[in-house]
Amino acid sequence: MTAEPPYLAIAAGIRHRIASGELAPGERVPSTRAIVRESGVAMATATKALAALAREGLVRAVPGVGTVVADAAPAHPGGGAAPLTRDGVVAAAMRIADGEGLAGLSMRRVAAELGTSTMALYRHVPSKQELVRLMTDLGFGELPLGRPSGDWRAQLTHAARQLWVSYRRHPWMARAMASFIRPEPMPEAMKYTEWVLRALREANLGARQVMHAHLLLIAYVQGLGMAMELEALALQDTGVSNQEWMDRNERRFAAIVASGGYPVLASVFEHEPFELDLDSLFDFGLDRLLDGIAVIIAETSG
């Protein structure tokens, strides 16, 4: 008889605690680190146990809190389950992706979140690919672009910062926008594009320059957005903060630098500490990118 995989045994124990009422809706379940400590298993095994419970709809990830027992399916005033709509499916999928990334998103997972069958979802959304497209377009629809100001640099700065904020709110969104050559037809994303293109066109750039400047700006924000997603996934997988990571590896870095083969790198930290965060890197890069566009605009105007 084949022994039950360790992660399934761990999931069964937590499932029993939920079914018995020991763990109520909204309460935190053991974290991956707690499972590793209490069960003596690897981090990957602990992660698989929580993922199995998530697929069943028993737990859900809450950003800044951890994994908690999922609430019961909401009821509508007439009693029974709330009516299923496409907007409701997309909203549920975004909640899952915000907490667990696209890797944790599946039609089955969304169905469990809504307390319905997977087949019922397909009457509203035909595939996961289409679901991600709708989620991404909804993310663009959240961007408050406002009225054009007539100042191309201020408008592009605002547009880039709003997209950066959206990627921070929805870390999966940058990866969902990965293709430039084969873009998805998304009305809200196209409104964002139109807003940016208008600002560049009013700066007297030609069509080719307008499109290149727009795509370069998108690529820049998207690249750092994907880095931000990787940072969030690293924190989720390891439970180790950026500061804890640096503290753990500080001596190893110092030993390598002390070998004498990295004089410029050593000089960077010689007089003052250097702390890197993605927000400061974003600000620095955005300003330099806009400086370059300003040069093109000046040459065109001259």
Short mmCIF file of C-alpha atoms in Angstrom, two decimals:
data_model
loop_
_atom_site.label_atom_id
_atom_site.label_comp_id
_atom_site.label_asym_id
_atom_site.label_seq_id
_atom_site.Cartn_x
_atom_site.Cartn_y
_atom_site.Cartn_z
CA MET A 1 0.00 0.00 0.00
CA THR A 2 1.45 3.39 -1.00
CA ALA A 3 2.02 5.80 1.88
CA GLU A 4 0.12 9.08 1.77
CA PRO A 5 2.35 12.00 0.69
CA PRO A 6 3.34 14.14 3.72
CA TYR A 7 1.68 17.29 2.34
CA LEU A 8 -1.69 15.51 2.09
CA ALA A 9 -1.41 14.35 5.71
CA ILE A 10 -0.66 17.90 6.83
CA ALA A 11 -3.56 19.26 4.76
CA ALA A 12 -5.87 16.63 6.29
CA GLY A 13 -4.92 17.74 9.80
CA ILE A 14 -5.70 21.38 9.05
CA ARG A 15 -8.88 20.39 7.21
CA HIS A 16 -10.06 18.52 10.34
CA ARG A 17 -9.40 21.59 12.49
CA ILE A 18 -11.48 23.71 10.10
CA ALA A 19 -14.34 21.17 9.95
CA SER A 20 -14.44 20.85 13.75
CA GLY A 21 -14.68 24.63 14.19
CA GLU A 22 -11.33 24.88 15.92
CA LEU A 23 -10.28 27.22 13.12
CA ALA A 24 -13.12 29.62 12.28
CA PRO A 25 -13.60 31.65 9.05
CA GLY A 26 -11.12 34.52 8.94
CA GLU A 27 -8.69 32.93 11.41
CA ARG A 28 -5.12 32.32 10.33
CA VAL A 29 -4.08 28.75 9.65
CA PRO A 30 -0.51 27.62 10.36
CA SER A 31 1.97 29.40 8.09
CA THR A 32 4.47 27.53 5.96
CA ARG A 33 7.18 28.29 8.51
CA ALA A 34 4.99 27.03 11.35
CA ILE A 35 4.28 23.82 9.43
CA VAL A 36 8.00 23.34 8.76
CA ARG A 37 8.78 23.84 12.43
CA GLU A 38 5.96 21.67 13.80
CA SER A 39 5.99 18.85 11.23
CA GLY A 40 9.67 18.75 10.38
CA VAL A 41 9.08 18.94 6.62
CA ALA A 42 10.63 21.01 3.86
CA MET A 43 9.26 24.45 2.92
CA ALA A 44 8.07 23.05 -0.44
CA THR A 45 6.00 20.39 1.35
CA ALA A 46 4.39 22.97 3.63
CA THR A 47 3.60 25.16 0.62
CA LYS A 48 1.96 22.22 -1.20
CA ALA A 49 -0.22 21.49 1.84
CA LEU A 50 -1.61 25.02 1.93
CA ALA A 51 -2.01 25.04 -1.86
CA ALA A 52 -4.09 21.84 -1.64
CA LEU A 53 -6.40 23.47 0.91
CA ALA A 54 -6.63 26.59 -1.27
CA ARG A 55 -7.68 24.50 -4.28
CA GLU A 56 -10.49 23.08 -2.16
CA GLY A 57 -11.59 26.59 -1.27
CA LEU A 58 -10.99 26.00 2.45
CA VAL A 59 -8.36 28.71 2.86
CA ARG A 60 -7.39 31.90 1.08
CA ALA A 61 -4.38 34.21 1.15
CA VAL A 62 -4.83 37.72 2.55
CA PRO A 63 -2.02 40.19 1.67
CA GLY A 64 -0.28 41.45 4.80
CA VAL A 65 -2.06 38.89 7.00
CA GLY A 66 -1.30 35.40 5.75
CA THR A 67 -3.42 32.37 4.89
CA VAL A 68 -6.80 32.33 6.62
CA VAL A 69 -9.85 30.09 6.71
CA ALA A 70 -12.13 31.06 3.81
CA ASP A 71 -15.51 32.55 4.52
CA ALA A 72 -18.66 30.69 3.59
CA ALA A 73 -20.09 31.50 0.18
CA PRO A 74 -22.03 34.80 0.37
CA ALA A 75 -25.80 34.70 0.28
CA HIS A 76 -28.12 37.06 -1.53
CA PRO A 77 -31.29 38.52 0.07
CA GLY A 78 -33.53 35.83 -1.40
CA GLY A 79 -31.52 33.10 0.29
CA GLY A 80 -29.15 30.52 -1.16
CA ALA A 81 -26.01 31.27 -3.12
CA ALA A 82 -25.51 34.70 -4.69
CA PRO A 83 -26.24 34.76 -8.45
CA LEU A 84 -23.16 34.12 -10.57
CA THR A 85 -22.12 36.90 -12.95
CA ARG A 86 -19.08 37.52 -15.14
CA ASP A 87 -18.12 40.54 -13.03
CA GLY A 88 -18.32 38.41 -9.90
CA VAL A 89 -16.12 35.73 -11.45
CA VAL A 90 -13.50 38.30 -12.50
CA ALA A 91 -13.53 39.98 -9.08
CA ALA A 92 -13.04 36.63 -7.32
CA ALA A 93 -10.20 35.73 -9.66
CA MET A 94 -8.48 39.04 -8.94
CA ARG A 95 -8.71 38.43 -5.19
CA ILE A 96 -7.07 35.04 -5.63
CA ALA A 97 -4.33 36.32 -7.94
CA ASP A 98 -3.62 39.28 -5.66
CA GLY A 99 -2.94 36.91 -2.78
CA GLU A 100 -1.42 33.90 -4.52
CA GLY A 101 -0.24 35.06 -7.93
CA LEU A 102 -1.26 33.65 -11.30
CA ALA A 103 0.21 30.29 -10.30
CA GLY A 104 -2.51 29.95 -7.67
CA LEU A 105 -5.29 30.88 -10.09
CA SER A 106 -7.39 28.22 -11.79
CA MET A 107 -11.01 27.90 -12.83
CA ARG A 108 -11.46 25.27 -10.14
CA ARG A 109 -9.98 27.60 -7.53
CA VAL A 110 -12.32 30.43 -8.55
CA ALA A 111 -15.30 28.06 -8.45
CA ALA A 112 -14.37 27.01 -4.91
CA GLU A 113 -14.06 30.67 -3.88
CA LEU A 114 -17.57 31.37 -5.20
CA GLY A 115 -19.09 28.14 -3.90
CA THR A 116 -20.11 26.89 -7.34
CA SER A 117 -19.04 24.30 -9.90
CA THR A 118 -16.23 24.79 -12.38
CA MET A 119 -18.62 24.14 -15.26
CA ALA A 120 -20.85 26.98 -14.07
CA LEU A 121 -17.94 29.42 -14.56
CA TYR A 122 -17.57 28.48 -18.22
CA ARG A 123 -21.01 29.90 -18.94
CA HIS A 124 -19.56 33.33 -18.08
CA VAL A 125 -15.84 33.02 -18.94
CA PRO A 126 -14.76 30.47 -21.58
CA SER A 127 -11.16 29.93 -20.42
CA LYS A 128 -8.49 30.92 -17.93
CA GLN A 129 -6.76 32.93 -20.67
CA GLU A 130 -9.91 34.97 -21.19
CA LEU A 131 -10.30 35.35 -17.43
CA VAL A 132 -6.79 36.79 -17.11
CA ARG A 133 -7.51 39.17 -20.01
CA LEU A 134 -10.64 40.44 -18.25
CA MET A 135 -8.77 40.78 -14.95
CA THR A 136 -5.99 42.78 -16.60
CA ASP A 137 -8.40 45.10 -18.37
CA LEU A 138 -10.24 45.66 -15.09
CA GLY A 139 -6.90 46.59 -13.53
CA PHE A 140 -6.38 49.24 -16.21
CA GLY A 141 -9.91 50.47 -15.62
CA GLU A 142 -8.94 51.31 -12.04
CA LEU A 143 -6.32 53.85 -13.18
CA PRO A 144 -7.41 57.45 -12.43
CA LEU A 145 -5.90 59.24 -15.42
CA GLY A 146 -7.94 62.44 -15.14
CA ARG A 147 -8.06 65.30 -17.63
CA PRO A 148 -5.06 66.06 -19.89
CA SER A 149 -3.00 68.95 -18.54
CA GLY A 150 -1.24 69.99 -21.74
CA ASP A 151 2.14 69.21 -20.17
CA TRP A 152 3.43 66.04 -21.85
CA ARG A 153 6.02 65.29 -19.15
CA ALA A 154 3.56 65.72 -16.28
CA GLN A 155 1.03 63.51 -18.11
CA LEU A 156 3.52 60.72 -18.81
CA THR A 157 4.80 60.87 -15.24
CA HIS A 158 1.25 60.56 -13.94
CA ALA A 159 0.43 57.70 -16.32
CA ALA A 160 3.57 55.76 -15.41
CA ARG A 161 3.10 56.26 -11.67
CA GLN A 162 -0.53 55.15 -11.81
CA LEU A 163 0.47 51.98 -13.67
CA TRP A 164 3.20 51.36 -11.08
CA VAL A 165 0.63 51.70 -8.29
CA SER A 166 -1.63 49.23 -10.09
CA TYR A 167 1.22 46.72 -10.42
CA ARG A 168 1.87 47.09 -6.71
CA ARG A 169 -1.82 46.47 -5.97
CA HIS A 170 -1.98 43.57 -8.44
CA PRO A 171 1.56 42.07 -8.64
CA TRP A 172 0.48 39.49 -11.26
CA MET A 173 -0.64 42.14 -13.72
CA ALA A 174 2.80 43.01 -15.14
CA ARG A 175 3.40 39.40 -16.21
CA ALA A 176 -0.11 39.17 -17.66
CA MET A 177 0.84 42.07 -19.98
CA ALA A 178 4.02 40.32 -21.18
CA SER A 179 3.51 40.45 -24.98
CA PHE A 180 4.08 43.62 -27.02
CA ILE A 181 3.94 41.95 -30.42
CA ARG A 182 0.62 40.16 -29.72
CA PRO A 183 -1.36 42.50 -27.45
CA GLU A 184 -4.78 41.44 -26.21
CA PRO A 185 -7.83 43.55 -27.24
CA MET A 186 -8.69 45.32 -23.98
CA PRO A 187 -10.86 48.49 -24.05
CA GLU A 188 -9.61 49.91 -20.74
CA ALA A 189 -5.96 49.26 -21.58
CA MET A 190 -6.53 50.93 -24.96
CA LYS A 191 -7.97 54.00 -23.17
CA TYR A 192 -4.71 54.20 -21.21
CA THR A 193 -2.73 53.91 -24.45
CA GLU A 194 -4.84 56.61 -26.10
CA TRP A 195 -4.26 58.95 -23.15
CA VAL A 196 -0.48 58.54 -23.35
CA LEU A 197 -0.34 58.75 -27.15
CA ARG A 198 -2.32 61.97 -27.14
CA ALA A 199 0.16 63.56 -24.72
CA LEU A 200 3.10 62.55 -26.94
CA ARG A 201 1.37 63.59 -30.17
CA GLU A 202 0.67 67.04 -28.71
CA ALA A 203 4.43 67.34 -28.11
CA ASN A 204 4.82 67.29 -31.94
CA LEU A 205 6.37 63.83 -32.23
CA GLY A 206 5.80 61.74 -35.35
CA ALA A 207 3.75 58.55 -35.34
CA ARG A 208 6.78 56.24 -35.13
CA GLN A 209 8.35 58.26 -32.30
CA VAL A 210 5.04 58.41 -30.44
CA MET A 211 4.60 54.62 -30.52
CA HIS A 212 8.21 53.89 -29.63
CA ALA A 213 8.14 56.31 -26.69
CA HIS A 214 4.87 54.83 -25.43
CA LEU A 215 6.04 51.21 -25.71
CA LEU A 216 9.38 52.03 -24.11
CA LEU A 217 7.59 53.62 -21.16
CA ILE A 218 5.29 50.61 -20.81
CA ALA A 219 8.25 48.22 -21.06
CA TYR A 220 10.11 50.08 -18.33
CA VAL A 221 7.21 50.04 -15.85
CA GLN A 222 6.37 46.46 -16.75
CA GLY A 223 9.95 45.25 -16.25
CA LEU A 224 10.15 46.65 -12.74
CA GLY A 225 6.60 45.44 -12.12
CA MET A 226 7.68 41.88 -12.87
CA ALA A 227 10.64 42.33 -10.52
CA MET A 228 8.19 43.46 -7.85
CA GLU A 229 6.15 40.29 -8.40
CA LEU A 230 9.27 38.15 -7.99
CA GLU A 231 10.05 39.93 -4.71
CA ALA A 232 6.52 39.27 -3.45
CA LEU A 233 6.73 35.59 -4.44
CA ALA A 234 10.13 35.25 -2.74
CA LEU A 235 8.68 36.66 0.47
CA GLN A 236 5.66 34.37 0.20
CA ASP A 237 7.75 31.25 -0.49
CA THR A 238 10.47 31.82 2.11
CA GLY A 239 8.79 33.93 4.77
CA VAL A 240 12.03 35.96 4.91
CA SER A 241 11.85 39.76 4.52
CA ASN A 242 14.35 41.70 2.38
CA GLN A 243 16.07 43.03 5.50
CA GLU A 244 16.30 39.57 7.03
CA TRP A 245 17.76 38.26 3.77
CA MET A 246 20.46 40.95 3.73
CA ASP A 247 21.23 40.41 7.42
CA ARG A 248 21.70 36.68 6.81
CA ASN A 249 24.03 37.25 3.85
CA GLU A 250 25.87 40.38 4.98
CA ARG A 251 29.00 38.53 6.10
CA ARG A 252 29.24 36.55 2.87
CA PHE A 253 28.96 39.71 0.76
CA ALA A 254 31.53 41.46 2.95
CA ALA A 255 33.96 38.56 2.61
CA ILE A 256 33.69 38.60 -1.18
CA VAL A 257 34.21 42.38 -1.38
CA ALA A 258 37.14 42.18 1.08
CA SER A 259 39.02 39.94 -1.35
CA GLY A 260 40.06 43.11 -3.18
CA GLY A 261 38.67 42.24 -6.58
CA TYR A 262 35.77 44.67 -6.45
CA PRO A 263 37.19 48.17 -5.71
CA VAL A 264 34.35 50.14 -7.31
CA LEU A 265 31.69 48.07 -5.58
CA ALA A 266 33.50 48.55 -2.26
CA SER A 267 33.71 52.32 -2.80
CA VAL A 268 29.94 52.57 -3.27
CA PHE A 269 29.42 51.53 0.35
CA GLU A 270 32.53 53.18 1.78
CA HIS A 271 31.15 56.55 2.87
CA GLU A 272 27.41 56.05 3.23
CA PRO A 273 24.99 53.11 3.35
CA PHE A 274 23.11 52.26 0.19
CA GLU A 275 19.61 50.87 0.50
CA LEU A 276 17.89 49.76 -2.68
CA ASP A 277 14.13 49.65 -2.99
CA LEU A 278 12.11 49.32 -6.15
CA ASP A 279 10.23 52.60 -5.62
CA SER A 280 13.43 54.69 -5.63
CA LEU A 281 14.74 52.74 -8.61
CA PHE A 282 11.45 53.38 -10.42
CA ASP A 283 11.64 57.14 -9.76
CA PHE A 284 15.27 57.36 -10.92
CA GLY A 285 14.70 55.39 -14.11
CA LEU A 286 11.47 57.18 -15.00
CA ASP A 287 13.13 60.59 -14.75
CA ARG A 288 16.03 59.47 -16.98
CA LEU A 289 13.63 57.96 -19.54
CA LEU A 290 11.62 61.18 -19.71
CA ASP A 291 14.86 63.19 -20.01
CA GLY A 292 15.63 61.19 -23.14
CA ILE A 293 12.17 61.80 -24.62
CA ALA A 294 12.60 65.51 -23.84
CA VAL A 295 15.78 65.57 -25.97
CA ILE A 296 13.90 64.03 -28.92
CA ILE A 297 11.07 66.55 -28.54
CA ALA A 298 13.57 69.43 -28.42
CA GLU A 299 15.33 68.19 -31.57
CA THR A 300 12.00 67.78 -33.37
CA SER A 301 10.80 71.24 -32.34
CA GLY A 302 14.10 72.84 -33.32
#
